[in-house]
Short mmCIF file of C-alpha atoms and ligand atoms in Angstrom, two decimals:
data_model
loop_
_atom_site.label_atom_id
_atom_site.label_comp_id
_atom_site.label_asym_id
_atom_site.label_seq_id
_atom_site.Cartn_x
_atom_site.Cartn_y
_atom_site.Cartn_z
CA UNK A 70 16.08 81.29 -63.79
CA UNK A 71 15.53 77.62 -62.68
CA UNK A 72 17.31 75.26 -64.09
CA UNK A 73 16.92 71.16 -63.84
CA UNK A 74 19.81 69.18 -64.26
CA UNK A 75 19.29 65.44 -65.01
CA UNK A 76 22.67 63.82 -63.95
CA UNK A 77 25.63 64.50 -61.55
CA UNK A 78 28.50 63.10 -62.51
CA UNK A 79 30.88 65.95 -63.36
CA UNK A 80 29.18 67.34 -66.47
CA UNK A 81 26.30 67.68 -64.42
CA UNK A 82 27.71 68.84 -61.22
CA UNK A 83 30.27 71.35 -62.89
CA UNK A 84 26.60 72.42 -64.97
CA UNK A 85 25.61 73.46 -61.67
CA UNK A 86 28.36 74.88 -60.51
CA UNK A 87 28.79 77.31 -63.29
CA UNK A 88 24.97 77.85 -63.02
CA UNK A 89 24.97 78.93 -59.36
CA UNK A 90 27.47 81.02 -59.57
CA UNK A 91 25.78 82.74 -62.32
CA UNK A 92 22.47 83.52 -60.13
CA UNK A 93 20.54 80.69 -61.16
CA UNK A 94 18.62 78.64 -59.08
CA UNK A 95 19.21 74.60 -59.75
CA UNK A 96 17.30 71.33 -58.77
CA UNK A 97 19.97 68.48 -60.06
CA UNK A 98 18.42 64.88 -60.46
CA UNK A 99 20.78 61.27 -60.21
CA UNK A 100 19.07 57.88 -60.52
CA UNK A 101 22.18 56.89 -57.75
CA UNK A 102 23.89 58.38 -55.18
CA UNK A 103 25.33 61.93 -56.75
CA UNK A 104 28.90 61.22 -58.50
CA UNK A 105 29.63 57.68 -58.41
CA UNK A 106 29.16 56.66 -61.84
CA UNK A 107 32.14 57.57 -65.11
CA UNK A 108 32.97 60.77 -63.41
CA UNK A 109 33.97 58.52 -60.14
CA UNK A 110 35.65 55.60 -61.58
CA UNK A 111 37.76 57.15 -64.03
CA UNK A 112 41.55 58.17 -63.93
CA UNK A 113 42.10 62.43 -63.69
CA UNK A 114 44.42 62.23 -66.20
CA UNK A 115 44.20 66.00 -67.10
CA UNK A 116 44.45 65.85 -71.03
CA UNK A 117 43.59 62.90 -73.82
CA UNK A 118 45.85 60.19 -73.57
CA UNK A 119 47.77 60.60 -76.86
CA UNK A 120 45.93 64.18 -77.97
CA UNK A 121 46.81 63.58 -81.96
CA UNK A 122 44.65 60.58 -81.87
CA UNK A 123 41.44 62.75 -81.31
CA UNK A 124 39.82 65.69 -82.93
CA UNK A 125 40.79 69.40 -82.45
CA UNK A 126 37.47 69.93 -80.66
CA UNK A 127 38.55 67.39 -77.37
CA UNK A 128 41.84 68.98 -77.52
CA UNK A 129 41.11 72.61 -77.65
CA UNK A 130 38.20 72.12 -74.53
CA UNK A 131 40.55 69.79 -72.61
CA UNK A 132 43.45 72.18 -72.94
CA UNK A 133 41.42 74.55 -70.19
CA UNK A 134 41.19 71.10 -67.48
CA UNK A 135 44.16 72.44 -65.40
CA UNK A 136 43.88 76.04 -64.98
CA UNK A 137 40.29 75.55 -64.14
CA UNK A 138 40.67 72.64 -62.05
CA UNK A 139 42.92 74.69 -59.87
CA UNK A 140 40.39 78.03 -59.88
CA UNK A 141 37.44 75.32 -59.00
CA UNK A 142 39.87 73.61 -55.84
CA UNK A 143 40.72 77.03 -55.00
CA UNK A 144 37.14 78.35 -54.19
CA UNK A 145 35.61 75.31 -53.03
CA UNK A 146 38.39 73.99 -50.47
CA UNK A 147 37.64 76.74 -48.26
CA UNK A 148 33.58 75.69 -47.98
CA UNK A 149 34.55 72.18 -49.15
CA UNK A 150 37.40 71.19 -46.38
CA UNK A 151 38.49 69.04 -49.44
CA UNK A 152 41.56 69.43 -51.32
CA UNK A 153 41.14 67.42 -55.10
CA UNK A 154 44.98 67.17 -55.49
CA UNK A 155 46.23 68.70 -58.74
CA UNK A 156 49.29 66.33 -59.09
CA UNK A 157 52.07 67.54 -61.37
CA UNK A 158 53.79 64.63 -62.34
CA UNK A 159 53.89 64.93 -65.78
CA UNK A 160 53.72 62.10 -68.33
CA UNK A 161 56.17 59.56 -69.85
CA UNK A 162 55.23 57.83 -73.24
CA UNK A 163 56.92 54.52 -74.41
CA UNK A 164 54.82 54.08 -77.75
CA UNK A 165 57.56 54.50 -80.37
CA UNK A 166 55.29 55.08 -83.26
CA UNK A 167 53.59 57.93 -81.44
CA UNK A 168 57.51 59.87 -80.74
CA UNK A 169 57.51 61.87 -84.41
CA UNK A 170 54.04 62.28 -84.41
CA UNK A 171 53.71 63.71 -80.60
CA UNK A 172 56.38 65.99 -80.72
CA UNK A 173 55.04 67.26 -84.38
CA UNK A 174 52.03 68.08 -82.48
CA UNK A 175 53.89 69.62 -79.91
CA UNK A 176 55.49 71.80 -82.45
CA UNK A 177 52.14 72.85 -84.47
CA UNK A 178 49.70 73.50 -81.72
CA UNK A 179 52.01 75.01 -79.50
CA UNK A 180 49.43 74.65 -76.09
CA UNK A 181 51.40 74.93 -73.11
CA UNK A 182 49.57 71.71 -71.55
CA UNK A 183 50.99 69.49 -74.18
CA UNK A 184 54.77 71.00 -74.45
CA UNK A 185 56.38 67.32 -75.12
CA UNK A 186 60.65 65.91 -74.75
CA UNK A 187 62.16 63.31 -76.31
CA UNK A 188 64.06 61.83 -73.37
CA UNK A 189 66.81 58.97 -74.28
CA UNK A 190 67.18 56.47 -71.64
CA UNK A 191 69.38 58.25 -69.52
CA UNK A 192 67.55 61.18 -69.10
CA UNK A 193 64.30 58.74 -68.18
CA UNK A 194 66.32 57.40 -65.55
CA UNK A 195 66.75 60.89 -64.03
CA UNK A 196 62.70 62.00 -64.35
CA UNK A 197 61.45 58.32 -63.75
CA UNK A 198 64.37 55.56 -62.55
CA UNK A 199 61.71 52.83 -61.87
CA UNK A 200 60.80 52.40 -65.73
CA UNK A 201 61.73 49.09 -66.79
CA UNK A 202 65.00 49.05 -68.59
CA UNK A 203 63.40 47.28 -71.95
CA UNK A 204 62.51 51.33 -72.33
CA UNK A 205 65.17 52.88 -73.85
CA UNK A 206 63.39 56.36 -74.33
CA UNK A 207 60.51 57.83 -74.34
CA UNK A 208 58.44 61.11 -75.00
CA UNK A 209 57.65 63.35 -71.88
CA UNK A 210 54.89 65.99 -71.01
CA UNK A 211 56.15 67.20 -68.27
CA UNK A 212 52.85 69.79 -67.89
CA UNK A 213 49.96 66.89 -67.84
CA UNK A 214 48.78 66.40 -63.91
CA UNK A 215 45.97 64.14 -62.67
CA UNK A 216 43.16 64.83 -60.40
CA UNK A 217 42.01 63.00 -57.37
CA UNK A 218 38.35 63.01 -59.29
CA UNK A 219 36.45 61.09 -56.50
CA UNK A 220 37.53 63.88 -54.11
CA UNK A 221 36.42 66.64 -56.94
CA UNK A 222 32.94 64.96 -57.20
CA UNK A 223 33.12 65.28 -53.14
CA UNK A 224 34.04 68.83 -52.84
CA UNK A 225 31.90 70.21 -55.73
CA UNK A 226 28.65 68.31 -53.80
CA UNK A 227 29.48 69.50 -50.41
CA UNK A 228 30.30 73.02 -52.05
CA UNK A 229 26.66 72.70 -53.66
CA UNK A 230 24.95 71.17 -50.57
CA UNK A 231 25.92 74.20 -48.50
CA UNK A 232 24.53 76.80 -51.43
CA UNK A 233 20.83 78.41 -50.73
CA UNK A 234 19.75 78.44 -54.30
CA UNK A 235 20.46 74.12 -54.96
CA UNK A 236 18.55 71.28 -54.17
CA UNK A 237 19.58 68.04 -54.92
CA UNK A 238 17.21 64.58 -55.46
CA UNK A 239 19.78 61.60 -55.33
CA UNK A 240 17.56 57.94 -56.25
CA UNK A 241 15.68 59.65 -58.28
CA UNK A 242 15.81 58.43 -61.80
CA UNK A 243 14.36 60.34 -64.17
CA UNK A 244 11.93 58.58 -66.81
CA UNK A 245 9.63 61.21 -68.72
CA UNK A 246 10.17 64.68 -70.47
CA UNK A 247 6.89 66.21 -70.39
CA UNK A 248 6.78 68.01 -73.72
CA UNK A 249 4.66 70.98 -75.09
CA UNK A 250 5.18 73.66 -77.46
CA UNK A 251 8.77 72.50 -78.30
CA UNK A 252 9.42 72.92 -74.41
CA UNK A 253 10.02 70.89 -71.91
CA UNK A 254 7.20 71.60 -69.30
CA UNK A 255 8.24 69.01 -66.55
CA UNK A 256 9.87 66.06 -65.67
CA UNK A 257 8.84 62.95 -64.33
CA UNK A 258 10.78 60.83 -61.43
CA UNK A 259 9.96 56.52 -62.28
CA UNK A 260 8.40 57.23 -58.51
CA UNK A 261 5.67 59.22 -60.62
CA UNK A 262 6.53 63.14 -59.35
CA UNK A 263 7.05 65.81 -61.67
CA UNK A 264 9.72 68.16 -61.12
CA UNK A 265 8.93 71.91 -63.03
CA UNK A 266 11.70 74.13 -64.20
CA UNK A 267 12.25 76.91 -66.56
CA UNK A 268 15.42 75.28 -68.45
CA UNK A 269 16.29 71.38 -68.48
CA UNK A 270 20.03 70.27 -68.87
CA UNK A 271 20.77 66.31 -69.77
CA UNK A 272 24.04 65.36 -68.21
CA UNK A 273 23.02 61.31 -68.30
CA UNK A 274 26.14 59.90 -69.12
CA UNK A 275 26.41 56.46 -70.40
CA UNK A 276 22.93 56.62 -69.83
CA UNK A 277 21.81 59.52 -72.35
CA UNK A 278 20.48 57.37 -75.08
CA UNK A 279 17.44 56.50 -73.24
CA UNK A 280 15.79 60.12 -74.95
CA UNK A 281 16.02 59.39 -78.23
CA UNK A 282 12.79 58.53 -78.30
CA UNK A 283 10.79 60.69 -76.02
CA UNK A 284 13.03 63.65 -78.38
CA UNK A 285 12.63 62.13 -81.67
CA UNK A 286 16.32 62.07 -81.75
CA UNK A 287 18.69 58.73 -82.42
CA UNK A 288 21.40 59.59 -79.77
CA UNK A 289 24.14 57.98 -80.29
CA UNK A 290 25.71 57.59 -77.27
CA UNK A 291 26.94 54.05 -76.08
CA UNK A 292 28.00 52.69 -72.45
CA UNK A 293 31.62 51.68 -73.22
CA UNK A 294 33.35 49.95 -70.10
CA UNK A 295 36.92 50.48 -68.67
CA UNK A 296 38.41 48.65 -65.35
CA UNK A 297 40.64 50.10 -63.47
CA UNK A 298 42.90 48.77 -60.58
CA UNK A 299 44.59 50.27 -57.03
CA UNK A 300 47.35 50.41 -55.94
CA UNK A 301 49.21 51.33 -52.81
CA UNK A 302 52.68 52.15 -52.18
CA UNK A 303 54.77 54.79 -50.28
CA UNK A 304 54.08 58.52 -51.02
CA UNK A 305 55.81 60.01 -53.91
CA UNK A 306 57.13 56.76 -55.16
CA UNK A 307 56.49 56.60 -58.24
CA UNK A 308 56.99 60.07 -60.00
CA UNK A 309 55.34 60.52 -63.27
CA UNK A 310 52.21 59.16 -64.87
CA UNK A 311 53.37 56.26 -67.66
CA UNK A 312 51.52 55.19 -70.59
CA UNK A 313 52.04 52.39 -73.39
CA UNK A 314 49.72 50.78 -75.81
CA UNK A 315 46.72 52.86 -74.30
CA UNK A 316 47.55 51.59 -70.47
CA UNK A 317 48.67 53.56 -67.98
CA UNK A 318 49.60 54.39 -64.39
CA UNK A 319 48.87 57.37 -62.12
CA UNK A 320 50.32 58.43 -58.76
CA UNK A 321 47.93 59.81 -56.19
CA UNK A 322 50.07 62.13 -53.98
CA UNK A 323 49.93 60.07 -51.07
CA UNK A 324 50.91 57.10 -53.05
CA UNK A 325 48.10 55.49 -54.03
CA UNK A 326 48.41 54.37 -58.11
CA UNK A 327 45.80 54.41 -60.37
CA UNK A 328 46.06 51.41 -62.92
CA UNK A 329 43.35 51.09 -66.03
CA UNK A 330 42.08 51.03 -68.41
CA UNK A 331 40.37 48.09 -70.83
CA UNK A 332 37.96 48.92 -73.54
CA UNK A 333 34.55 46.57 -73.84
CA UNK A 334 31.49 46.71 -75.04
CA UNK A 335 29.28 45.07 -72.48
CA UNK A 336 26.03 46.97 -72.03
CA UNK A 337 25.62 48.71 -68.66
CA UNK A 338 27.74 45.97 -67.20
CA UNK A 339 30.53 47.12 -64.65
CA UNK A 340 31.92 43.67 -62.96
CA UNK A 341 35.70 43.63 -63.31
CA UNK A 342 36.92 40.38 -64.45
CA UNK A 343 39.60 38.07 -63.83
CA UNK A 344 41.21 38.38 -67.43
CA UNK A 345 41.08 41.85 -67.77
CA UNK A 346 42.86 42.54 -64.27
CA UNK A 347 45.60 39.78 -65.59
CA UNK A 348 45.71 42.25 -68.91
CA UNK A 349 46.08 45.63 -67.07
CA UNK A 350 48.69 43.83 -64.11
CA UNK A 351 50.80 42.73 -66.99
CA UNK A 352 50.74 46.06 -68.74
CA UNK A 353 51.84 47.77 -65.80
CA UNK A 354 54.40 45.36 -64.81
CA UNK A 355 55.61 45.57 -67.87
CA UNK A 356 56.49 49.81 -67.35
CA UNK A 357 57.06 49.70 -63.58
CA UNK A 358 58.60 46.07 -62.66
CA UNK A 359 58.78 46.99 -59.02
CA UNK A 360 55.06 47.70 -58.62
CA UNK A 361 54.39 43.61 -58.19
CA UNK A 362 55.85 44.26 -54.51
CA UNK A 363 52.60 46.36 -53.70
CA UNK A 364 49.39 45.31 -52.63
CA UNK A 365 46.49 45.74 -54.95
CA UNK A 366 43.51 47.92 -52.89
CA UNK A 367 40.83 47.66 -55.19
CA UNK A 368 39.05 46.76 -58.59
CA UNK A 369 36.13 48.28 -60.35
CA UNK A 370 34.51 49.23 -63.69
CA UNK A 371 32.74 52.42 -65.04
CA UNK A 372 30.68 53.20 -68.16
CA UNK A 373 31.77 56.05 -70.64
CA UNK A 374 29.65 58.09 -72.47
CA UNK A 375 30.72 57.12 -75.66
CA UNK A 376 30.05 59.17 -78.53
CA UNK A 377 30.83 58.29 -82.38
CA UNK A 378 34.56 60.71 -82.68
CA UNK A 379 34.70 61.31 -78.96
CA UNK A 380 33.47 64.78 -79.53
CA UNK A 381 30.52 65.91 -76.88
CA UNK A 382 27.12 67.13 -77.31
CA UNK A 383 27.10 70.37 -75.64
CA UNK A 384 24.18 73.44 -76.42
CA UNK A 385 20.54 73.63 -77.14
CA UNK A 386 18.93 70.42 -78.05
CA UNK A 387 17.35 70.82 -81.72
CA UNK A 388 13.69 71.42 -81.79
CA UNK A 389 13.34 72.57 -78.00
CA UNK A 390 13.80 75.50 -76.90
CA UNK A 391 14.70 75.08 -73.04
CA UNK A 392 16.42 71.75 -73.21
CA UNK A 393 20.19 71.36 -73.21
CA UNK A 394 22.86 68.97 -73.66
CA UNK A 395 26.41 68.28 -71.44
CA UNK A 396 26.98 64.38 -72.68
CA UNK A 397 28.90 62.30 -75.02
CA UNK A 398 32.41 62.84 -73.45
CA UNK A 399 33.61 59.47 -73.87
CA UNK A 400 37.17 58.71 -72.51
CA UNK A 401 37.83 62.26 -71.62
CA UNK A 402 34.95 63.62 -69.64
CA UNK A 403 36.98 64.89 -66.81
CA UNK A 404 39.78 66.65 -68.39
CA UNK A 405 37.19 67.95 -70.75
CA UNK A 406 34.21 68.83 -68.19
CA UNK A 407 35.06 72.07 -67.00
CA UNK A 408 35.78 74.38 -70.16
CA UNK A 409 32.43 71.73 -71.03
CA UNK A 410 30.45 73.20 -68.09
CA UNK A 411 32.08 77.11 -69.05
CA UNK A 412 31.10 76.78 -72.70
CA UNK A 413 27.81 75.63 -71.86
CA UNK A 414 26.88 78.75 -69.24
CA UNK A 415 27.95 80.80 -71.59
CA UNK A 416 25.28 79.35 -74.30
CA UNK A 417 22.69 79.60 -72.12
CA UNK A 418 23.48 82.64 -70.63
CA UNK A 419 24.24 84.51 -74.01
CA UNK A 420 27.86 85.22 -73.24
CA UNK A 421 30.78 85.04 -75.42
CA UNK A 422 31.78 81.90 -75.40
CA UNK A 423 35.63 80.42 -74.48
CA UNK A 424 35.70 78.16 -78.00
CA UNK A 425 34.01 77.99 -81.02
CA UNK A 426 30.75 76.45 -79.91
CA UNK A 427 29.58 74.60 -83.26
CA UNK A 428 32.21 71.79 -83.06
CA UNK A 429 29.99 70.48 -80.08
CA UNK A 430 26.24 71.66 -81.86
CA UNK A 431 23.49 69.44 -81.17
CA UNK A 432 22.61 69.84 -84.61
CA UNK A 433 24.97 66.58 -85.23
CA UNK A 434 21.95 64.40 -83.80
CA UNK A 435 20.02 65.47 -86.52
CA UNK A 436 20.82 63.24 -89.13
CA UNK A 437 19.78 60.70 -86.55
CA UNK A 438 15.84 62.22 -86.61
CA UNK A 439 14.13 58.95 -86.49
CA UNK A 440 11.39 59.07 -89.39
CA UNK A 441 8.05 59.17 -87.28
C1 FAD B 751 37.93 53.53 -66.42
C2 FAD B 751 37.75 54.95 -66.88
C3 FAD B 751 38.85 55.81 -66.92
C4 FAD B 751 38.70 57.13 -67.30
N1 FAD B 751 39.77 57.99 -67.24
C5 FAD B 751 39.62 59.29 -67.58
C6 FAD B 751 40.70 60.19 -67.46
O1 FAD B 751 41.79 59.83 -66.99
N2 FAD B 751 40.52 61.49 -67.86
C7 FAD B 751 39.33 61.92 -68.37
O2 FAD B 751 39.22 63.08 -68.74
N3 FAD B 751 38.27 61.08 -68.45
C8 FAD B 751 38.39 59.79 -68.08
N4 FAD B 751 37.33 58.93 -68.18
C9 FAD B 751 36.08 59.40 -68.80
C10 FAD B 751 35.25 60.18 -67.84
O3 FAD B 751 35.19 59.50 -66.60
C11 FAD B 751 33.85 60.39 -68.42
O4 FAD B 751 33.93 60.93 -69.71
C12 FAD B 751 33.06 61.36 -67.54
O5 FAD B 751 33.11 60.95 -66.20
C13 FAD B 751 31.60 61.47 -67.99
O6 FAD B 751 30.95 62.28 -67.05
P1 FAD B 751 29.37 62.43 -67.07
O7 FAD B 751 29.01 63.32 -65.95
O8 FAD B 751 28.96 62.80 -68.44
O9 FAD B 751 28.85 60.93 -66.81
P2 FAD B 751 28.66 60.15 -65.42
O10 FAD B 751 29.75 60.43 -64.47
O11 FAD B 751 28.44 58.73 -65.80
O12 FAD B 751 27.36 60.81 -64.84
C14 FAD B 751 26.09 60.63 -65.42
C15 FAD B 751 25.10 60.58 -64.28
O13 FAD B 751 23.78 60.61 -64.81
C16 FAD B 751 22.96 59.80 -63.98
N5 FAD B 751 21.76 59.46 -64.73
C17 FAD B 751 21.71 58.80 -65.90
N6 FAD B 751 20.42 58.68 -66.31
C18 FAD B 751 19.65 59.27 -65.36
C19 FAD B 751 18.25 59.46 -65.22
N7 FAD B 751 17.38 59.00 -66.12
N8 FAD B 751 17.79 60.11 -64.13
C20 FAD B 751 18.66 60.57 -63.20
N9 FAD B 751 19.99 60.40 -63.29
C21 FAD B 751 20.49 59.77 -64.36
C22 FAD B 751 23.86 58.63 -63.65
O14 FAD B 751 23.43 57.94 -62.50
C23 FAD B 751 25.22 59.30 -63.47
O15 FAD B 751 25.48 59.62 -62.11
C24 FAD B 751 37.44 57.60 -67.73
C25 FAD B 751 36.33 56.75 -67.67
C26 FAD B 751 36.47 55.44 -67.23
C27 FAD B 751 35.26 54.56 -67.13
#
């Protein structure tokens, strides 16, 4: 079977992988160079950032992100030469109002990703001593760990690149589903060549609302952009990921730290700006005082996919019968892609699947049929 995949970012790319290692034979499409969009600018925090504040459905596909994170590093390093860093640092919370409610979740849902402590200050000091001492507790997840995603998008394209049965068509955008018989016949680059396939996946992103009309369908997906900042500082020096009031901070091994993210609604605009870096520097100062004495490496923006409850659009498009979806992930796209990528093989492929698939049903974009 060949399969087109429009997008690589890491619901595409992870598509592919699954795909390829299935038999399948896959052409994958990016209007840019292959994983530098959401998938390369976000933050590889390996579960949503407080898990009670989203739907079961995130939760129950992000609670696979580690274990197969670390099956994925272990079979590509070898072709790959790149290591994506698993980091177990765990997670420290300062959001009072979240305590109760975290550790209740802890208690009901019992997933061995989000075991959670309530640490009093002394015991912070011990997991974390540079937490600023206006924290007097906190709540821990000691099982959380981040990925070096830049390096995952790296490794899973060389691992690709190097694999008989995938091509891959960077700059080319994709502008036009040719459509017959409720099937996708082709699709056309904005260069004017037509690509053929026997099955079509749509991993666009941000970008995935640009079908609605060529499919009839009102997609309601919505750039949403978050800045992030970089530091550096010695290796291993600070030891867990922190969080508060939605900002957070996470350690690369070799002591790089990760510092994000804002929230705007700006279009397909990714400058960074000089008030929201002021914003994310004082949030972080606030948790780690000691961090001003590092030097900032770098700035940037991406665009989420956002999606109306964060849930993503994964399975067979309605009305077509060779057309699927991988998009919508909003803010947790990476932790989320591979059990994403899994669950999606499996629909395609007719296997039983590793969730309960009709949480993520396209058939939600129906009630957004435009009337034509
Ligand atoms: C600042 C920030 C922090 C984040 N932190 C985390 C985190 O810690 N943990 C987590 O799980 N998630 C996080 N996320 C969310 C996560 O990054 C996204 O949900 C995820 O990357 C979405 O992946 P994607 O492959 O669907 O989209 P993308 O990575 O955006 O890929 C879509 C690709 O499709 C291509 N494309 C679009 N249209 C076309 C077309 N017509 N033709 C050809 N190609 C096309 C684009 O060029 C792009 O490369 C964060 C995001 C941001 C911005």
């Amino acid at each position: 079977m060949h399969i087109a995949i429009i997008g690589a970012g890491v619901s595409g790319l992870l598509s592919a992988l699954e795909l390829v290692e299935q038999g399948c034979q896959i052409s994958i499409f990016d209007q840019q160079q292959v994983g530098k969009a959401a998938s390369w600018a976000g933050g590889g925090i390996l579960s949503p950032m407080y898990p009670w504040r989203y739907p079961r459905a995130v939760n129950e596909l992000a609670q696979f992100a580690k274990t197969l994170y670390q099956e994925w590093n272990h079979k590509l390093q070898p072709v790959s030469a790149i290591d994506f860093q698993i980091h177990e640092t765990g997670m420290l919370i300062f959001d009072e109002e979240d305590f109760e409610i975290g550790l209740d979740y802890k208690d009901r849902y019992q997933e061995p990703m989000q075991y959670a402590e309530y640490l009093q200050r002394e015991q912070l000091e011990q997991i974390n001593p540079l937490i600023s001492d206006q924290f007097k507790h906190a709540i821990y997840f000691p099982e959380i760990a981040n990925i070096r995603n830049p390096r995952l998008l790296q490794s899973i394209e060389q691992y690709l690149k190097q694999h008989p049965n995938v091509q891959f068509y960077q700059h080319t955008e994709i502008e036009h589903l040719d459509i017959e018989n409720d099937q996708i016949k082709s699709i056309k680059s904005k260069s004017g060549q037509n690509y053929y396939a026997d099955q079509f996946i749509i991993a666009t992103g941000a970008w995935s609302a640009k079908w609605a009309e060529q499919l009839e369908l009102s997609i309601p997906i919505q750039p949403v952009q978050g800045q992030m900042m970089l530091f550096k500082t010695p290796p291993n020096w600070l030891p867990t990921m922190c969080m508060n009031k939605v900002m957070y901070l996470i350690p690369r091994m070799d002591g790089h730290i990760v510092c994000g993210s804002s929230v705007a609604h700006v279009g397909f605009n990714t400058e960074p700006t000089v008030q929201t870096k002021q914003d994310i520097l004082t949030a972080c100062f606030e948790m780690v005082p000691e961090l001003v004495n590092f030097p900032i490496e770098k700035q940037w923006a991406g665009l989420r996919p956002g999606s109306p409850d964060g849930v993503p659009y994964i399975g067979k498009m309605p009305n077509l019968n060779n057309v699927w979806a991988n998009f919508g992930h909003y803010r947790n796209g990476l932790c989320m892609g591979p059990a994403s990528a899994r669950l999606l093989r499996q629909l395609m492929l007719n296997e039983k699947t590793i969730v309960n698939p009709q949480a993520y049903a396209t058939d939600r974009l129906k009630q957004y049929l435009s009337a034509v």
